[in-house]
Amino acid sequence: MEENSLKNNLHGSIAESPSFHKVVRERTSCRGFLPDQVPSDILNSVLEEASLAPSNCNTQPWETHVVSGDKLEQLSEAILKADEAGNMSPDFSFDAAEFYGRYDERRFDQGKALYEAFSVKRENKEGRKEVSNQNYKFYNAPHLAIPFMPSFGDNVRVGGDIGMYGQNFLLSLTAHGLAGVPQTAVGFFADTVREILNVPKELRMLFGISFGYADPSAPGNSYKLGRDPIFRTVVFHQ
Ligand SMILES: Cc1cc2nc3c(=O)[nH]c(=O)nc-3n(C[C@H](O)[C@H](O)[C@H](O)COP(=O)(O)O)c2cc1C
């Protein structure tokens, strides 16, 4: 496809977008949203830009469900109920106890920043549960996108494709003045989500992305996590 015709297929002008340099630095996980809905032309632009992600053999292994309004409320209620009943149904395992060394240190620092932002002390179990329940209220976001995926083999490669799609989605949100947060926590209730959205069991769920306009005064948006310098995370060979 000619570059120009690809541009013309997309909503919005690339020339008007902020630079990649700015967008990639501005993106941050948003944990508090305003109630305003995202206009459908902007939403379509984000969905199109997400779909420009690379994938193994260009299989484009995503079927994205966007949930808003009453359906989102229904989903939140069903997940909170399933959580209370202990009915977790993740498609893929997740055990934070498997993190070790510097990975576990980073996990710890991330949790500390989150609970401090909500003024919840580590020993306050109830308070911590309240904070983690925000996941199931989608941090008050007006929309949730779920890129469901087909199952191929051990699913590692398709999971990578979904990750790339998710990052395009998040960067596109930022470029449009929106914000989002990827949520493994929503994927802990994959069966509940599929039931409410009438999605077949063949489609798996890795994470959801709550999104909308950031509420700058929300406690969950009061911090930004840094990254290790590249000398710790990159090895050069020649
Ligand atoms: C696949 C994935 C799943 C995540 N799941 C959750 C989640 O369930 N709840 C949450 O609040 N944040 C979740 N996050 C956000 C991470 O905590 C966040 O990306 C990380 O701490 C770095 O912060 P930043 O995104 O603001 O740079 C997830 C991120 C990714 C990439």
PDB file of C-alpha atoms and ligand atoms in Angstrom:
ATOM      1  CA  MET A   1       0.000   0.000   0.000  1.00  0.00           C
ATOM      2  CA  GLU A   2       1.319   3.475  -0.912  1.00  0.00           C
ATOM      3  CA  GLU A   3       2.367   5.469   2.132  1.00  0.00           C
ATOM      4  CA  ASN A   4      -0.084   8.217   1.286  1.00  0.00           C
ATOM      5  CA  SER A   5      -3.053   5.911   0.873  1.00  0.00           C
ATOM      6  CA  LEU A   6      -2.228   4.319   4.235  1.00  0.00           C
ATOM      7  CA  LYS A   7      -2.171   7.800   5.797  1.00  0.00           C
ATOM      8  CA  ASN A   8      -5.468   8.619   4.124  1.00  0.00           C
ATOM      9  CA  ASN A   9      -6.996   5.453   5.531  1.00  0.00           C
ATOM     10  CA  LEU A  10      -6.298   6.629   9.046  1.00  0.00           C
ATOM     11  CA  HIS A  11      -8.357   9.069  11.030  1.00  0.00           C
ATOM     12  CA  GLY A  12      -6.516  12.286  11.896  1.00  0.00           C
ATOM     13  CA  SER A  13      -3.413  13.764  10.392  1.00  0.00           C
ATOM     14  CA  ILE A  14       0.004  12.376  11.301  1.00  0.00           C
ATOM     15  CA  ALA A  15       1.451  15.882  10.860  1.00  0.00           C
ATOM     16  CA  GLU A  16      -0.681  17.160  13.764  1.00  0.00           C
ATOM     17  CA  SER A  17       0.440  14.442  16.184  1.00  0.00           C
ATOM     18  CA  PRO A  18       2.968  15.110  18.955  1.00  0.00           C
ATOM     19  CA  SER A  19       6.415  13.596  18.352  1.00  0.00           C
ATOM     20  CA  PHE A  20       7.131   9.981  19.243  1.00  0.00           C
ATOM     21  CA  HIS A  21       9.817  11.293  21.617  1.00  0.00           C
ATOM     22  CA  LYS A  22       7.153  13.187  23.577  1.00  0.00           C
ATOM     23  CA  VAL A  23       4.452  10.498  23.406  1.00  0.00           C
ATOM     24  CA  VAL A  24       6.637   7.635  24.614  1.00  0.00           C
ATOM     25  CA  ARG A  25       7.835   9.724  27.580  1.00  0.00           C
ATOM     26  CA  GLU A  26       4.368  10.959  28.459  1.00  0.00           C
ATOM     27  CA  ARG A  27       2.674   7.567  28.447  1.00  0.00           C
ATOM     28  CA  THR A  28       2.132   6.314  31.914  1.00  0.00           C
ATOM     29  CA  SER A  29      -0.317   3.890  33.487  1.00  0.00           C
ATOM     30  CA  CYS A  30      -3.404   5.889  34.417  1.00  0.00           C
ATOM     31  CA  ARG A  31      -5.264   4.898  37.591  1.00  0.00           C
ATOM     32  CA  GLY A  32      -8.059   7.458  37.792  1.00  0.00           C
ATOM     33  CA  PHE A  33     -10.268   8.705  34.951  1.00  0.00           C
ATOM     34  CA  LEU A  34     -12.801  11.434  34.282  1.00  0.00           C
ATOM     35  CA  PRO A  35     -16.298  10.218  33.329  1.00  0.00           C
ATOM     36  CA  ASP A  36     -16.161  11.776  29.815  1.00  0.00           C
ATOM     37  CA  GLN A  37     -16.695   9.330  26.951  1.00  0.00           C
ATOM     38  CA  VAL A  38     -14.145   9.192  24.132  1.00  0.00           C
ATOM     39  CA  PRO A  39     -15.680  10.451  20.852  1.00  0.00           C
ATOM     40  CA  SER A  40     -16.089   7.622  18.339  1.00  0.00           C
ATOM     41  CA  ASP A  41     -13.813   9.159  15.651  1.00  0.00           C
ATOM     42  CA  ILE A  42     -10.954   9.320  18.158  1.00  0.00           C
ATOM     43  CA  LEU A  43     -11.699   5.806  19.388  1.00  0.00           C
ATOM     44  CA  ASN A  44     -11.631   4.511  15.795  1.00  0.00           C
ATOM     45  CA  SER A  45      -8.298   6.237  15.205  1.00  0.00           C
ATOM     46  CA  VAL A  46      -6.797   4.566  18.314  1.00  0.00           C
ATOM     47  CA  LEU A  47      -8.134   1.164  17.220  1.00  0.00           C
ATOM     48  CA  GLU A  48      -6.684   1.621  13.729  1.00  0.00           C
ATOM     49  CA  GLU A  49      -3.294   2.670  15.063  1.00  0.00           C
ATOM     50  CA  ALA A  50      -3.255  -0.300  17.444  1.00  0.00           C
ATOM     51  CA  SER A  51      -3.884  -2.609  14.498  1.00  0.00           C
ATOM     52  CA  LEU A  52      -0.735  -1.322  12.738  1.00  0.00           C
ATOM     53  CA  ALA A  53       1.293  -3.361  15.257  1.00  0.00           C
ATOM     54  CA  PRO A  54       3.575  -6.048  13.834  1.00  0.00           C
ATOM     55  CA  SER A  55       2.646  -9.707  14.388  1.00  0.00           C
ATOM     56  CA  ASN A  56       4.166 -13.092  13.608  1.00  0.00           C
ATOM     57  CA  CYS A  57       3.550 -13.755   9.858  1.00  0.00           C
ATOM     58  CA  ASN A  58       1.121 -10.780   9.914  1.00  0.00           C
ATOM     59  CA  THR A  59      -1.471 -13.065  11.512  1.00  0.00           C
ATOM     60  CA  GLN A  60      -2.953 -10.040  13.360  1.00  0.00           C
ATOM     61  CA  PRO A  61      -4.139 -12.359  16.138  1.00  0.00           C
ATOM     62  CA  TRP A  62      -6.473  -9.957  17.918  1.00  0.00           C
ATOM     63  CA  GLU A  63     -10.227  -9.516  18.224  1.00  0.00           C
ATOM     64  CA  THR A  64     -10.748  -6.437  20.323  1.00  0.00           C
ATOM     65  CA  HIS A  65     -13.900  -5.910  22.362  1.00  0.00           C
ATOM     66  CA  VAL A  66     -14.599  -2.357  23.545  1.00  0.00           C
ATOM     67  CA  VAL A  67     -16.909  -2.168  26.553  1.00  0.00           C
ATOM     68  CA  SER A  68     -18.656   1.040  27.745  1.00  0.00           C
ATOM     69  CA  GLY A  69     -21.785   2.284  29.521  1.00  0.00           C
ATOM     70  CA  ASP A  70     -24.184  -0.167  31.200  1.00  0.00           C
ATOM     71  CA  LYS A  71     -22.240  -3.163  29.886  1.00  0.00           C
ATOM     72  CA  LEU A  72     -19.083  -1.925  31.617  1.00  0.00           C
ATOM     73  CA  GLU A  73     -20.980  -1.523  34.876  1.00  0.00           C
ATOM     74  CA  GLN A  74     -22.417  -5.016  34.502  1.00  0.00           C
ATOM     75  CA  LEU A  75     -18.923  -6.376  33.876  1.00  0.00           C
ATOM     76  CA  SER A  76     -17.498  -4.617  36.929  1.00  0.00           C
ATOM     77  CA  GLU A  77     -20.277  -6.014  39.148  1.00  0.00           C
ATOM     78  CA  ALA A  78     -19.795  -9.542  37.800  1.00  0.00           C
ATOM     79  CA  ILE A  79     -16.017  -9.451  38.346  1.00  0.00           C
ATOM     80  CA  LEU A  80     -16.344  -8.036  41.879  1.00  0.00           C
ATOM     81  CA  LYS A  81     -18.839 -10.807  42.651  1.00  0.00           C
ATOM     82  CA  ALA A  82     -16.589 -13.498  41.184  1.00  0.00           C
ATOM     83  CA  ASP A  83     -13.652 -12.100  43.156  1.00  0.00           C
ATOM     84  CA  GLU A  84     -15.608 -12.188  46.391  1.00  0.00           C
ATOM     85  CA  ALA A  85     -16.626 -15.789  45.724  1.00  0.00           C
ATOM     86  CA  GLY A  86     -13.006 -16.699  44.897  1.00  0.00           C
ATOM     87  CA  ASN A  87     -13.982 -17.646  41.336  1.00  0.00           C
ATOM     88  CA  MET A  88     -10.824 -16.737  39.463  1.00  0.00           C
ATOM     89  CA  SER A  89     -10.476 -18.126  35.948  1.00  0.00           C
ATOM     90  CA  PRO A  90      -7.256 -16.854  34.358  1.00  0.00           C
ATOM     91  CA  ASP A  91      -6.364 -18.236  30.923  1.00  0.00           C
ATOM     92  CA  PHE A  92      -2.667 -17.877  31.757  1.00  0.00           C
ATOM     93  CA  SER A  93      -0.899 -18.344  35.078  1.00  0.00           C
ATOM     94  CA  PHE A  94       0.371 -15.407  37.105  1.00  0.00           C
ATOM     95  CA  ASP A  95       2.293 -15.745  40.341  1.00  0.00           C
ATOM     96  CA  ALA A  96       4.195 -12.713  41.614  1.00  0.00           C
ATOM     97  CA  ALA A  97       6.124 -15.086  43.921  1.00  0.00           C
ATOM     98  CA  GLU A  98       7.968 -16.247  40.789  1.00  0.00           C
ATOM     99  CA  PHE A  99       9.700 -12.877  40.402  1.00  0.00           C
ATOM    100  CA  TYR A 100      13.221 -12.904  41.835  1.00  0.00           C
ATOM    101  CA  GLY A 101      16.228 -10.636  42.356  1.00  0.00           C
ATOM    102  CA  ARG A 102      16.004  -7.256  40.634  1.00  0.00           C
ATOM    103  CA  TYR A 103      12.632  -8.185  39.072  1.00  0.00           C
ATOM    104  CA  ASP A 104      11.165  -8.674  42.504  1.00  0.00           C
ATOM    105  CA  GLU A 105      12.761  -5.430  43.731  1.00  0.00           C
ATOM    106  CA  ARG A 106      11.065  -3.545  40.882  1.00  0.00           C
ATOM    107  CA  ARG A 107       7.735  -5.257  41.648  1.00  0.00           C
ATOM    108  CA  PHE A 108       8.117  -4.227  45.294  1.00  0.00           C
ATOM    109  CA  ASP A 109       8.935  -0.590  44.414  1.00  0.00           C
ATOM    110  CA  GLN A 110       5.935  -0.427  42.071  1.00  0.00           C
ATOM    111  CA  GLY A 111       3.555  -1.732  44.776  1.00  0.00           C
ATOM    112  CA  LYS A 112       5.027   0.673  47.359  1.00  0.00           C
ATOM    113  CA  ALA A 113       4.479   3.678  45.052  1.00  0.00           C
ATOM    114  CA  LEU A 114       0.903   2.548  44.336  1.00  0.00           C
ATOM    115  CA  TYR A 115      -0.128   2.038  47.976  1.00  0.00           C
ATOM    116  CA  GLU A 116       1.613   5.226  49.103  1.00  0.00           C
ATOM    117  CA  ALA A 117      -0.292   7.154  46.422  1.00  0.00           C
ATOM    118  CA  PHE A 118      -3.536   5.841  47.932  1.00  0.00           C
ATOM    119  CA  SER A 119      -2.192   6.548  51.470  1.00  0.00           C
ATOM    120  CA  VAL A 120      -2.501   2.880  52.408  1.00  0.00           C
ATOM    121  CA  LYS A 121       0.100   1.368  54.754  1.00  0.00           C
ATOM    122  CA  ARG A 122       1.621  -2.021  53.870  1.00  0.00           C
ATOM    123  CA  GLU A 123       0.135  -3.713  56.946  1.00  0.00           C
ATOM    124  CA  ASN A 124      -3.379  -2.419  56.135  1.00  0.00           C
ATOM    125  CA  LYS A 125      -4.705  -5.537  54.375  1.00  0.00           C
ATOM    126  CA  GLU A 126      -8.220  -4.167  53.933  1.00  0.00           C
ATOM    127  CA  GLY A 127      -6.936  -0.903  52.461  1.00  0.00           C
ATOM    128  CA  ARG A 128      -4.712  -2.787  50.037  1.00  0.00           C
ATOM    129  CA  LYS A 129      -7.639  -4.931  48.940  1.00  0.00           C
ATOM    130  CA  GLU A 130      -9.653  -1.750  48.329  1.00  0.00           C
ATOM    131  CA  VAL A 131      -6.864  -0.410  46.117  1.00  0.00           C
ATOM    132  CA  SER A 132      -6.581  -3.645  44.152  1.00  0.00           C
ATOM    133  CA  ASN A 133     -10.381  -3.705  43.754  1.00  0.00           C
ATOM    134  CA  GLN A 134      -9.988  -0.459  41.769  1.00  0.00           C
ATOM    135  CA  ASN A 135      -8.822  -2.773  38.969  1.00  0.00           C
ATOM    136  CA  TYR A 136     -12.302  -4.296  38.879  1.00  0.00           C
ATOM    137  CA  LYS A 137     -13.914  -0.848  38.823  1.00  0.00           C
ATOM    138  CA  PHE A 138     -11.580  -0.032  35.931  1.00  0.00           C
ATOM    139  CA  TYR A 139     -10.221   2.922  37.916  1.00  0.00           C
ATOM    140  CA  ASN A 140     -13.487   4.711  36.963  1.00  0.00           C
ATOM    141  CA  ALA A 141     -12.613   4.611  33.247  1.00  0.00           C
ATOM    142  CA  PRO A 142     -15.563   5.002  30.861  1.00  0.00           C
ATOM    143  CA  HIS A 143     -14.175   2.305  28.517  1.00  0.00           C
ATOM    144  CA  LEU A 144     -12.378  -1.022  28.604  1.00  0.00           C
ATOM    145  CA  ALA A 145     -10.703  -2.604  25.559  1.00  0.00           C
ATOM    146  CA  ILE A 146      -9.909  -6.313  25.576  1.00  0.00           C
ATOM    147  CA  PRO A 147      -7.707  -7.654  22.778  1.00  0.00           C
ATOM    148  CA  PHE A 148      -8.814 -11.305  22.811  1.00  0.00           C
ATOM    149  CA  MET A 149      -6.427 -13.735  21.132  1.00  0.00           C
ATOM    150  CA  PRO A 150      -6.700 -17.128  19.434  1.00  0.00           C
ATOM    151  CA  SER A 151      -4.648 -19.975  20.922  1.00  0.00           C
ATOM    152  CA  PHE A 152      -1.585 -21.205  18.953  1.00  0.00           C
ATOM    153  CA  GLY A 153       0.750 -23.752  20.553  1.00  0.00           C
ATOM    154  CA  ASP A 154       2.218 -22.527  23.829  1.00  0.00           C
ATOM    155  CA  ASN A 155       0.825 -19.039  23.081  1.00  0.00           C
ATOM    156  CA  VAL A 156       4.117 -17.263  23.798  1.00  0.00           C
ATOM    157  CA  ARG A 157       4.361 -15.758  20.310  1.00  0.00           C
ATOM    158  CA  VAL A 158       0.721 -14.754  20.076  1.00  0.00           C
ATOM    159  CA  GLY A 159       1.054 -13.261  23.567  1.00  0.00           C
ATOM    160  CA  GLY A 160       3.973 -11.198  22.235  1.00  0.00           C
ATOM    161  CA  ASP A 161       1.820 -10.017  19.329  1.00  0.00           C
ATOM    162  CA  ILE A 162      -0.914  -8.951  21.743  1.00  0.00           C
ATOM    163  CA  GLY A 163       1.705  -7.082  23.783  1.00  0.00           C
ATOM    164  CA  MET A 164       2.785  -5.140  20.702  1.00  0.00           C
ATOM    165  CA  TYR A 165      -0.842  -4.367  19.868  1.00  0.00           C
ATOM    166  CA  GLY A 166      -1.398  -3.210  23.444  1.00  0.00           C
ATOM    167  CA  GLN A 167       1.604  -0.880  23.387  1.00  0.00           C
ATOM    168  CA  ASN A 168       0.466   0.675  20.069  1.00  0.00           C
ATOM    169  CA  PHE A 169      -2.964   1.136  21.649  1.00  0.00           C
ATOM    170  CA  LEU A 170      -1.495   2.845  24.733  1.00  0.00           C
ATOM    171  CA  LEU A 171       0.826   5.126  22.760  1.00  0.00           C
ATOM    172  CA  SER A 172      -1.997   6.083  20.415  1.00  0.00           C
ATOM    173  CA  LEU A 173      -4.156   6.964  23.443  1.00  0.00           C
ATOM    174  CA  THR A 174      -1.379   9.261  24.701  1.00  0.00           C
ATOM    175  CA  ALA A 175      -0.930  10.864  21.281  1.00  0.00           C
ATOM    176  CA  HIS A 176      -4.666  11.654  21.289  1.00  0.00           C
ATOM    177  CA  GLY A 177      -4.550  13.247  24.758  1.00  0.00           C
ATOM    178  CA  LEU A 178      -6.072  10.150  26.363  1.00  0.00           C
ATOM    179  CA  ALA A 179      -4.713   7.675  28.874  1.00  0.00           C
ATOM    180  CA  GLY A 180      -4.982   3.982  29.688  1.00  0.00           C
ATOM    181  CA  VAL A 181      -3.751   1.182  31.902  1.00  0.00           C
ATOM    182  CA  PRO A 182      -3.133  -2.433  30.865  1.00  0.00           C
ATOM    183  CA  GLN A 183      -4.623  -4.826  33.456  1.00  0.00           C
ATOM    184  CA  THR A 184      -3.642  -8.422  33.979  1.00  0.00           C
ATOM    185  CA  ALA A 185      -6.018  -8.263  36.963  1.00  0.00           C
ATOM    186  CA  VAL A 186      -9.054  -8.143  34.648  1.00  0.00           C
ATOM    187  CA  GLY A 187      -7.713 -11.275  32.909  1.00  0.00           C
ATOM    188  CA  PHE A 188      -7.883 -13.150  36.236  1.00  0.00           C
ATOM    189  CA  PHE A 189     -11.624 -13.418  35.513  1.00  0.00           C
ATOM    190  CA  ALA A 190     -11.477 -14.460  31.857  1.00  0.00           C
ATOM    191  CA  ASP A 191     -14.494 -16.820  32.073  1.00  0.00           C
ATOM    192  CA  THR A 192     -16.635 -14.111  33.704  1.00  0.00           C
ATOM    193  CA  VAL A 193     -15.585 -11.587  31.038  1.00  0.00           C
ATOM    194  CA  ARG A 194     -16.321 -14.025  28.202  1.00  0.00           C
ATOM    195  CA  GLU A 195     -19.724 -14.853  29.689  1.00  0.00           C
ATOM    196  CA  ILE A 196     -20.801 -11.214  30.018  1.00  0.00           C
ATOM    197  CA  LEU A 197     -19.513 -10.303  26.529  1.00  0.00           C
ATOM    198  CA  ASN A 198     -20.641 -13.533  24.891  1.00  0.00           C
ATOM    199  CA  VAL A 199     -17.144 -14.367  23.659  1.00  0.00           C
ATOM    200  CA  PRO A 200     -16.342 -18.000  22.746  1.00  0.00           C
ATOM    201  CA  LYS A 201     -13.944 -19.976  24.969  1.00  0.00           C
ATOM    202  CA  GLU A 202     -11.511 -20.348  22.003  1.00  0.00           C
ATOM    203  CA  LEU A 203     -10.578 -16.687  22.390  1.00  0.00           C
ATOM    204  CA  ARG A 204      -8.154 -16.170  25.254  1.00  0.00           C
ATOM    205  CA  MET A 205      -7.574 -13.133  27.376  1.00  0.00           C
ATOM    206  CA  LEU A 206      -4.183 -11.799  28.451  1.00  0.00           C
ATOM    207  CA  PHE A 207      -5.170  -8.346  29.755  1.00  0.00           C
ATOM    208  CA  GLY A 208      -7.726  -5.568  29.438  1.00  0.00           C
ATOM    209  CA  ILE A 209      -6.971  -1.863  28.923  1.00  0.00           C
ATOM    210  CA  SER A 210      -9.096   0.648  30.831  1.00  0.00           C
ATOM    211  CA  PHE A 211      -8.984   3.988  29.059  1.00  0.00           C
ATOM    212  CA  GLY A 212     -10.425   7.483  28.760  1.00  0.00           C
ATOM    213  CA  TYR A 213      -9.368  10.958  29.898  1.00  0.00           C
ATOM    214  CA  ALA A 214      -7.005  11.024  32.888  1.00  0.00           C
ATOM    215  CA  ASP A 215      -8.214  12.636  36.102  1.00  0.00           C
ATOM    216  CA  PRO A 216      -5.103  14.615  37.080  1.00  0.00           C
ATOM    217  CA  SER A 217      -6.325  14.936  40.693  1.00  0.00           C
ATOM    218  CA  ALA A 218      -6.773  11.164  41.224  1.00  0.00           C
ATOM    219  CA  PRO A 219      -4.329   9.738  43.802  1.00  0.00           C
ATOM    220  CA  GLY A 220      -3.442   6.892  41.421  1.00  0.00           C
ATOM    221  CA  ASN A 221      -2.037   9.464  38.998  1.00  0.00           C
ATOM    222  CA  SER A 222       0.189  11.227  41.502  1.00  0.00           C
ATOM    223  CA  TYR A 223       3.414   9.330  40.701  1.00  0.00           C
ATOM    224  CA  LYS A 224       5.435   8.190  37.726  1.00  0.00           C
ATOM    225  CA  LEU A 225       7.753   5.186  37.794  1.00  0.00           C
ATOM    226  CA  GLY A 226      11.264   5.413  36.405  1.00  0.00           C
ATOM    227  CA  ARG A 227      13.347   2.842  34.555  1.00  0.00           C
ATOM    228  CA  ASP A 228      16.747   1.322  35.098  1.00  0.00           C
ATOM    229  CA  PRO A 229      19.438   2.997  32.988  1.00  0.00           C
ATOM    230  CA  ILE A 230      20.227   1.133  29.770  1.00  0.00           C
ATOM    231  CA  PHE A 231      23.674   0.046  31.000  1.00  0.00           C
ATOM    232  CA  ARG A 232      21.795  -2.325  33.352  1.00  0.00           C
ATOM    233  CA  THR A 233      19.388  -3.697  30.756  1.00  0.00           C
ATOM    234  CA  VAL A 234      21.358  -3.806  27.483  1.00  0.00           C
ATOM    235  CA  VAL A 235      24.378  -5.851  26.398  1.00  0.00           C
ATOM    236  CA  PHE A 236      26.298  -4.681  23.326  1.00  0.00           C
ATOM    237  CA  HIS A 237      28.242  -7.171  21.173  1.00  0.00           C
ATOM    238  CA  GLN A 238      30.581  -6.531  18.290  1.00  0.00           C
TER     239      GLN A 238
HETATM  240  C1  LIG B   1       0.687  -6.657  30.602  1.00  0.00           C
HETATM  241  C2  LIG B   1       0.558  -5.676  31.730  1.00  0.00           C
HETATM  242  C3  LIG B   1      -0.335  -5.933  32.745  1.00  0.00           C
HETATM  243  C4  LIG B   1      -0.531  -5.011  33.773  1.00  0.00           C
HETATM  244  N1  LIG B   1      -1.471  -5.254  34.734  1.00  0.00           N
HETATM  245  C5  LIG B   1      -1.789  -4.284  35.634  1.00  0.00           C
HETATM  246  C6  LIG B   1      -2.890  -4.457  36.510  1.00  0.00           C
HETATM  247  O1  LIG B   1      -3.545  -5.494  36.544  1.00  0.00           O
HETATM  248  N2  LIG B   1      -3.220  -3.427  37.326  1.00  0.00           N
HETATM  249  C7  LIG B   1      -2.519  -2.244  37.329  1.00  0.00           C
HETATM  250  O2  LIG B   1      -2.889  -1.334  38.078  1.00  0.00           O
HETATM  251  N3  LIG B   1      -1.453  -2.059  36.510  1.00  0.00           N
HETATM  252  C8  LIG B   1      -1.085  -3.035  35.649  1.00  0.00           C
HETATM  253  N4  LIG B   1      -0.052  -2.856  34.767  1.00  0.00           N
HETATM  254  C9  LIG B   1       0.689  -1.591  34.777  1.00  0.00           C
HETATM  255  C10 LIG B   1       2.120  -1.744  35.331  1.00  0.00           C
HETATM  256  O3  LIG B   1       2.069  -1.782  36.730  1.00  0.00           O
HETATM  257  C11 LIG B   1       2.949  -0.554  34.817  1.00  0.00           C
HETATM  258  O4  LIG B   1       3.050  -0.640  33.418  1.00  0.00           O
HETATM  259  C12 LIG B   1       4.341  -0.548  35.415  1.00  0.00           C
HETATM  260  O5  LIG B   1       4.305  -0.419  36.807  1.00  0.00           O
HETATM  261  C13 LIG B   1       5.171   0.606  34.821  1.00  0.00           C
HETATM  262  O6  LIG B   1       4.507   1.850  35.028  1.00  0.00           O
HETATM  263  P1  LIG B   1       4.071   2.773  33.815  1.00  0.00           P
HETATM  264  O7  LIG B   1       3.172   1.987  32.908  1.00  0.00           O
HETATM  265  O8  LIG B   1       3.339   3.923  34.456  1.00  0.00           O
HETATM  266  O9  LIG B   1       5.327   3.216  33.104  1.00  0.00           O
HETATM  267  C14 LIG B   1       0.217  -3.799  33.786  1.00  0.00           C
HETATM  268  C15 LIG B   1       1.162  -3.578  32.766  1.00  0.00           C
HETATM  269  C16 LIG B   1       1.328  -4.496  31.757  1.00  0.00           C
HETATM  270  C17 LIG B   1       2.326  -4.218  30.659  1.00  0.00           C
END
